[in-house]
Amino acid sequence: MRDDNCIFCKIANGEIPSATLYEDDDFRVILDLGPATKGHALILPKEHYPNLYELPDDLAGKAIVLAKNMIKKLTKALGCDGYNVVQNNGEAAGQTVFHFHMHLIPRYNGDDAGFGWKVGELTEEDKADILDKIEKSV
Ligand code: 5GP
Ligand code: ZN
């Protein structure tokens, strides 16, 4: 499955050149053009799925195993101190390219990548509301 208007389809399938760190039948791993830190990479499936909801289970499983193996290998190569594995779904969550991808972001002690969230509080009201909504939705 391909989308002719999708830049990541073209990159994943080698029609547009990219700095490729790894490739197999299902995935290409490339360096991000707008890196959060040195070595920021993206895992791209070769087939087009807009987001995690649409990704078949077998590819979802392979993607997380690939993420694990890549960050182990890259930690040795780059000498980084940690990794964020980030995956955005939907505009509200910061997704800008609508072809499933996983960000592998090396972290270095003291780096200023600075993404995260403002820590809130789980109120009793929210807890009850969430559990109730989930129960009603199944
Ligand atoms: P998203 O915000 O959708 O989770 O992430 C999209 C990522 O793709 C961004 O980090 C952006 O820098 C990267 N990106 C967008 N276009 C290109 C491109 O043409 N080549 C590469 N290597 N990265 C891209
Ligand atoms: Zn695509």
PDB file of N, CA, C and O and ligand atoms in Angstrom, residues 7-8 11 16-19 30-36 40-42 44 86-90 93-103 105, ligand 1:
ATOM      1  N   ILE A   7       5.509  11.929   1.224  1.00  0.00           N
ATOM      2  CA  ILE A   7       6.970  12.048   1.156  1.00  0.00           C
ATOM      3  C   ILE A   7       7.662  10.871   1.848  1.00  0.00           C
ATOM      4  O   ILE A   7       8.707  10.393   1.378  1.00  0.00           O
ATOM      5  N   PHE A   8       7.081  10.380   2.948  1.00  0.00           N
ATOM      6  CA  PHE A   8       7.723   9.262   3.648  1.00  0.00           C
ATOM      7  C   PHE A   8       7.606   7.957   2.846  1.00  0.00           C
ATOM      8  O   PHE A   8       8.477   7.093   2.963  1.00  0.00           O
ATOM      9  N   ILE A  11      10.558   8.340   0.534  1.00  0.00           N
ATOM     10  CA  ILE A  11      11.836   8.153   1.242  1.00  0.00           C
ATOM     11  C   ILE A  11      12.008   6.689   1.640  1.00  0.00           C
ATOM     12  O   ILE A  11      13.066   6.087   1.405  1.00  0.00           O
ATOM     13  N   ILE A  16      13.320   8.977  -2.923  1.00  0.00           N
ATOM     14  CA  ILE A  16      14.000  10.207  -2.498  1.00  0.00           C
ATOM     15  C   ILE A  16      15.138   9.758  -1.593  1.00  0.00           C
ATOM     16  O   ILE A  16      14.916   8.988  -0.652  1.00  0.00           O
ATOM     17  N   PRO A  17      16.369  10.197  -1.897  1.00  0.00           N
ATOM     18  CA  PRO A  17      17.495   9.753  -1.088  1.00  0.00           C
ATOM     19  C   PRO A  17      17.419  10.279   0.353  1.00  0.00           C
ATOM     20  O   PRO A  17      16.870  11.358   0.592  1.00  0.00           O
ATOM     21  N   SER A  18      17.949   9.492   1.261  1.00  0.00           N
ATOM     22  CA  SER A  18      17.940   9.907   2.676  1.00  0.00           C
ATOM     23  C   SER A  18      19.184   9.336   3.340  1.00  0.00           C
ATOM     24  O   SER A  18      19.796   8.396   2.825  1.00  0.00           O
ATOM     25  N   ALA A  19      19.536   9.880   4.478  1.00  0.00           N
ATOM     26  CA  ALA A  19      20.645   9.325   5.270  1.00  0.00           C
ATOM     27  C   ALA A  19      20.096   8.097   5.985  1.00  0.00           C
ATOM     28  O   ALA A  19      19.404   8.197   6.999  1.00  0.00           O
ATOM     29  N   ILE A  30      15.966   6.370   9.080  1.00  0.00           N
ATOM     30  CA  ILE A  30      16.688   7.504   8.492  1.00  0.00           C
ATOM     31  C   ILE A  30      16.974   8.561   9.560  1.00  0.00           C
ATOM     32  O   ILE A  30      16.343   8.585  10.606  1.00  0.00           O
ATOM     33  N   LEU A  31      17.911   9.445   9.236  1.00  0.00           N
ATOM     34  CA  LEU A  31      18.130  10.600  10.116  1.00  0.00           C
ATOM     35  C   LEU A  31      17.070  11.652   9.853  1.00  0.00           C
ATOM     36  O   LEU A  31      16.746  11.941   8.684  1.00  0.00           O
ATOM     37  N   ASP A  32      16.521  12.219  10.918  1.00  0.00           N
ATOM     38  CA  ASP A  32      15.522  13.289  10.815  1.00  0.00           C
ATOM     39  C   ASP A  32      16.212  14.566  10.314  1.00  0.00           C
ATOM     40  O   ASP A  32      17.307  14.908  10.749  1.00  0.00           O
ATOM     41  N   LEU A  33      15.549  15.267   9.384  1.00  0.00           N
ATOM     42  CA  LEU A  33      16.119  16.503   8.820  1.00  0.00           C
ATOM     43  C   LEU A  33      16.058  17.672   9.806  1.00  0.00           C
ATOM     44  O   LEU A  33      16.771  18.660   9.622  1.00  0.00           O
ATOM     45  N   GLY A  34      15.197  17.551  10.805  1.00  0.00           N
ATOM     46  CA  GLY A  34      15.099  18.619  11.816  1.00  0.00           C
ATOM     47  C   GLY A  34      15.325  18.030  13.187  1.00  0.00           C
ATOM     48  O   GLY A  34      14.411  17.965  14.012  1.00  0.00           O
ATOM     49  N   PRO A  35      16.555  17.582  13.461  1.00  0.00           N
ATOM     50  CA  PRO A  35      16.785  16.776  14.671  1.00  0.00           C
ATOM     51  C   PRO A  35      16.607  17.547  15.974  1.00  0.00           C
ATOM     52  O   PRO A  35      17.021  18.699  16.092  1.00  0.00           O
ATOM     53  N   ALA A  36      16.000  16.880  16.959  1.00  0.00           N
ATOM     54  CA  ALA A  36      15.900  17.437  18.312  1.00  0.00           C
ATOM     55  C   ALA A  36      17.265  17.383  18.989  1.00  0.00           C
ATOM     56  O   ALA A  36      17.613  18.260  19.785  1.00  0.00           O
ATOM     57  N   HIS A  40      19.078  12.077  16.004  1.00  0.00           N
ATOM     58  CA  HIS A  40      17.613  11.860  15.954  1.00  0.00           C
ATOM     59  C   HIS A  40      17.257  11.117  14.665  1.00  0.00           C
ATOM     60  O   HIS A  40      17.568  11.562  13.565  1.00  0.00           O
ATOM     61  N   ALA A  41      16.631   9.954  14.828  1.00  0.00           N
ATOM     62  CA  ALA A  41      16.321   9.097  13.672  1.00  0.00           C
ATOM     63  C   ALA A  41      14.825   8.797  13.628  1.00  0.00           C
ATOM     64  O   ALA A  41      14.099   8.997  14.621  1.00  0.00           O
ATOM     65  N   LEU A  42      14.377   8.334  12.479  1.00  0.00           N
ATOM     66  CA  LEU A  42      12.966   7.980  12.280  1.00  0.00           C
ATOM     67  C   LEU A  42      12.880   6.571  11.732  1.00  0.00           C
ATOM     68  O   LEU A  42      13.616   6.221  10.792  1.00  0.00           O
ATOM     69  N   LEU A  44      10.623   4.285   9.549  1.00  0.00           N
ATOM     70  CA  LEU A  44       9.523   4.389   8.579  1.00  0.00           C
ATOM     71  C   LEU A  44       9.184   3.018   8.018  1.00  0.00           C
ATOM     72  O   LEU A  44      10.063   2.347   7.454  1.00  0.00           O
ATOM     73  N   VAL A  86       9.498   8.298  20.589  1.00  0.00           N
ATOM     74  CA  VAL A  86       8.305   9.144  20.533  1.00  0.00           C
ATOM     75  C   VAL A  86       7.515   8.793  19.281  1.00  0.00           C
ATOM     76  O   VAL A  86       8.104   8.517  18.224  1.00  0.00           O
ATOM     77  N   GLN A  87       6.207   8.812  19.413  1.00  0.00           N
ATOM     78  CA  GLN A  87       5.376   8.451  18.257  1.00  0.00           C
ATOM     79  C   GLN A  87       4.099   9.281  18.338  1.00  0.00           C
ATOM     80  O   GLN A  87       3.319   9.137  19.271  1.00  0.00           O
ATOM     81  N   ASN A  88       3.902  10.185  17.391  1.00  0.00           N
ATOM     82  CA  ASN A  88       2.773  11.115  17.424  1.00  0.00           C
ATOM     83  C   ASN A  88       1.649  10.638  16.513  1.00  0.00           C
ATOM     84  O   ASN A  88       1.904  10.220  15.372  1.00  0.00           O
ATOM     85  N   ASN A  89       0.418  10.757  17.002  1.00  0.00           N
ATOM     86  CA  ASN A  89      -0.759  10.389  16.204  1.00  0.00           C
ATOM     87  C   ASN A  89      -1.749  11.543  16.209  1.00  0.00           C
ATOM     88  O   ASN A  89      -2.310  11.875  17.264  1.00  0.00           O
ATOM     89  N   GLY A  90      -1.960  12.137  15.051  1.00  0.00           N
ATOM     90  CA  GLY A  90      -2.931  13.222  14.929  1.00  0.00           C
ATOM     91  C   GLY A  90      -2.285  14.575  15.144  1.00  0.00           C
ATOM     92  O   GLY A  90      -1.302  14.705  15.882  1.00  0.00           O
ATOM     93  N   ALA A  93      -1.607  15.907  18.530  1.00  0.00           N
ATOM     94  CA  ALA A  93      -0.468  15.299  19.227  1.00  0.00           C
ATOM     95  C   ALA A  93       0.861  15.687  18.586  1.00  0.00           C
ATOM     96  O   ALA A  93       1.900  15.154  18.950  1.00  0.00           O
ATOM     97  N   GLY A  94       0.808  16.592  17.608  1.00  0.00           N
ATOM     98  CA  GLY A  94       2.044  17.066  16.991  1.00  0.00           C
ATOM     99  C   GLY A  94       2.462  16.325  15.737  1.00  0.00           C
ATOM    100  O   GLY A  94       3.563  16.541  15.233  1.00  0.00           O
ATOM    101  N   GLN A  95       1.603  15.441  15.228  1.00  0.00           N
ATOM    102  CA  GLN A  95       1.976  14.734  13.997  1.00  0.00           C
ATOM    103  C   GLN A  95       1.913  15.699  12.815  1.00  0.00           C
ATOM    104  O   GLN A  95       0.923  16.429  12.655  1.00  0.00           O
ATOM    105  N   THR A  96       2.978  15.723  12.023  1.00  0.00           N
ATOM    106  CA  THR A  96       3.013  16.621  10.855  1.00  0.00           C
ATOM    107  C   THR A  96       3.124  15.839   9.547  1.00  0.00           C
ATOM    108  O   THR A  96       2.772  16.357   8.495  1.00  0.00           O
ATOM    109  N   VAL A  97       3.631  14.612   9.614  1.00  0.00           N
ATOM    110  CA  VAL A  97       3.701  13.765   8.416  1.00  0.00           C
ATOM    111  C   VAL A  97       2.816  12.548   8.683  1.00  0.00           C
ATOM    112  O   VAL A  97       3.058  11.787   9.636  1.00  0.00           O
ATOM    113  N   PHE A  98       1.812  12.372   7.833  1.00  0.00           N
ATOM    114  CA  PHE A  98       0.766  11.387   8.144  1.00  0.00           C
ATOM    115  C   PHE A  98       1.048  10.030   7.486  1.00  0.00           C
ATOM    116  O   PHE A  98       0.232   9.478   6.750  1.00  0.00           O
ATOM    117  N   HIS A  99       2.250   9.565   7.779  1.00  0.00           N
ATOM    118  CA  HIS A  99       2.736   8.218   7.442  1.00  0.00           C
ATOM    119  C   HIS A  99       3.367   7.750   8.753  1.00  0.00           C
ATOM    120  O   HIS A  99       4.314   8.398   9.238  1.00  0.00           O
ATOM    121  N   PHE A 100       2.857   6.671   9.329  1.00  0.00           N
ATOM    122  CA  PHE A 100       3.340   6.219  10.641  1.00  0.00           C
ATOM    123  C   PHE A 100       4.868   6.291  10.724  1.00  0.00           C
ATOM    124  O   PHE A 100       5.570   5.872   9.808  1.00  0.00           O
ATOM    125  N   HIS A 101       5.361   6.807  11.821  1.00  0.00           N
ATOM    126  CA  HIS A 101       6.805   6.785  12.070  1.00  0.00           C
ATOM    127  C   HIS A 101       7.064   6.844  13.564  1.00  0.00           C
ATOM    128  O   HIS A 101       6.225   7.325  14.329  1.00  0.00           O
ATOM    129  N   MET A 102       8.227   6.347  13.942  1.00  0.00           N
ATOM    130  CA  MET A 102       8.676   6.441  15.334  1.00  0.00           C
ATOM    131  C   MET A 102       9.939   7.271  15.379  1.00  0.00           C
ATOM    132  O   MET A 102      10.840   7.079  14.565  1.00  0.00           O
ATOM    133  N   HIS A 103       9.973   8.195  16.330  1.00  0.00           N
ATOM    134  CA  HIS A 103      11.173   9.012  16.543  1.00  0.00           C
ATOM    135  C   HIS A 103      12.088   8.292  17.537  1.00  0.00           C
ATOM    136  O   HIS A 103      11.624   7.871  18.610  1.00  0.00           O
ATOM    137  N   ILE A 105      15.146   9.401  19.662  1.00  0.00           N
ATOM    138  CA  ILE A 105      15.836  10.653  19.991  1.00  0.00           C
ATOM    139  C   ILE A 105      16.873  10.404  21.080  1.00  0.00           C
ATOM    140  O   ILE A 105      16.523  10.168  22.251  1.00  0.00           O
TER     141      ILE A 105
HETATM  142  P1  5GP B   1       5.943  14.239  13.325  1.00  0.00           P
HETATM  143  O1  5GP B   1       5.835  15.671  13.801  1.00  0.00           O
HETATM  144  O2  5GP B   1       4.974  13.940  12.218  1.00  0.00           O
HETATM  145  O3  5GP B   1       5.885  13.232  14.441  1.00  0.00           O
HETATM  146  O4  5GP B   1       7.404  14.100  12.766  1.00  0.00           O
HETATM  147  C1  5GP B   1       7.769  14.395  11.466  1.00  0.00           C
HETATM  148  C2  5GP B   1       9.287  14.453  11.455  1.00  0.00           C
HETATM  149  O5  5GP B   1       9.724  14.279  10.130  1.00  0.00           O
HETATM  150  C3  5GP B   1       9.865  15.796  11.937  1.00  0.00           C
HETATM  151  O6  5GP B   1      10.762  15.531  13.022  1.00  0.00           O
HETATM  152  C4  5GP B   1      10.583  16.359  10.727  1.00  0.00           C
HETATM  153  O7  5GP B   1      11.781  17.006  11.060  1.00  0.00           O
HETATM  154  C5  5GP B   1      10.833  15.117   9.886  1.00  0.00           C
HETATM  155  N1  5GP B   1      10.838  15.332   8.453  1.00  0.00           N
HETATM  156  C6  5GP B   1       9.879  15.984   7.727  1.00  0.00           C
HETATM  157  N2  5GP B   1      10.183  15.921   6.407  1.00  0.00           N
HETATM  158  C7  5GP B   1      11.338  15.205   6.311  1.00  0.00           C
HETATM  159  C8  5GP B   1      12.132  14.815   5.193  1.00  0.00           C
HETATM  160  O8  5GP B   1      11.862  15.120   4.024  1.00  0.00           O
HETATM  161  N3  5GP B   1      13.244  14.065   5.463  1.00  0.00           N
HETATM  162  C9  5GP B   1      13.593  13.716   6.752  1.00  0.00           C
HETATM  163  N4  5GP B   1      14.696  12.973   6.902  1.00  0.00           N
HETATM  164  N5  5GP B   1      12.861  14.087   7.817  1.00  0.00           N
HETATM  165  C10 5GP B   1      11.742  14.818   7.596  1.00  0.00           C
END
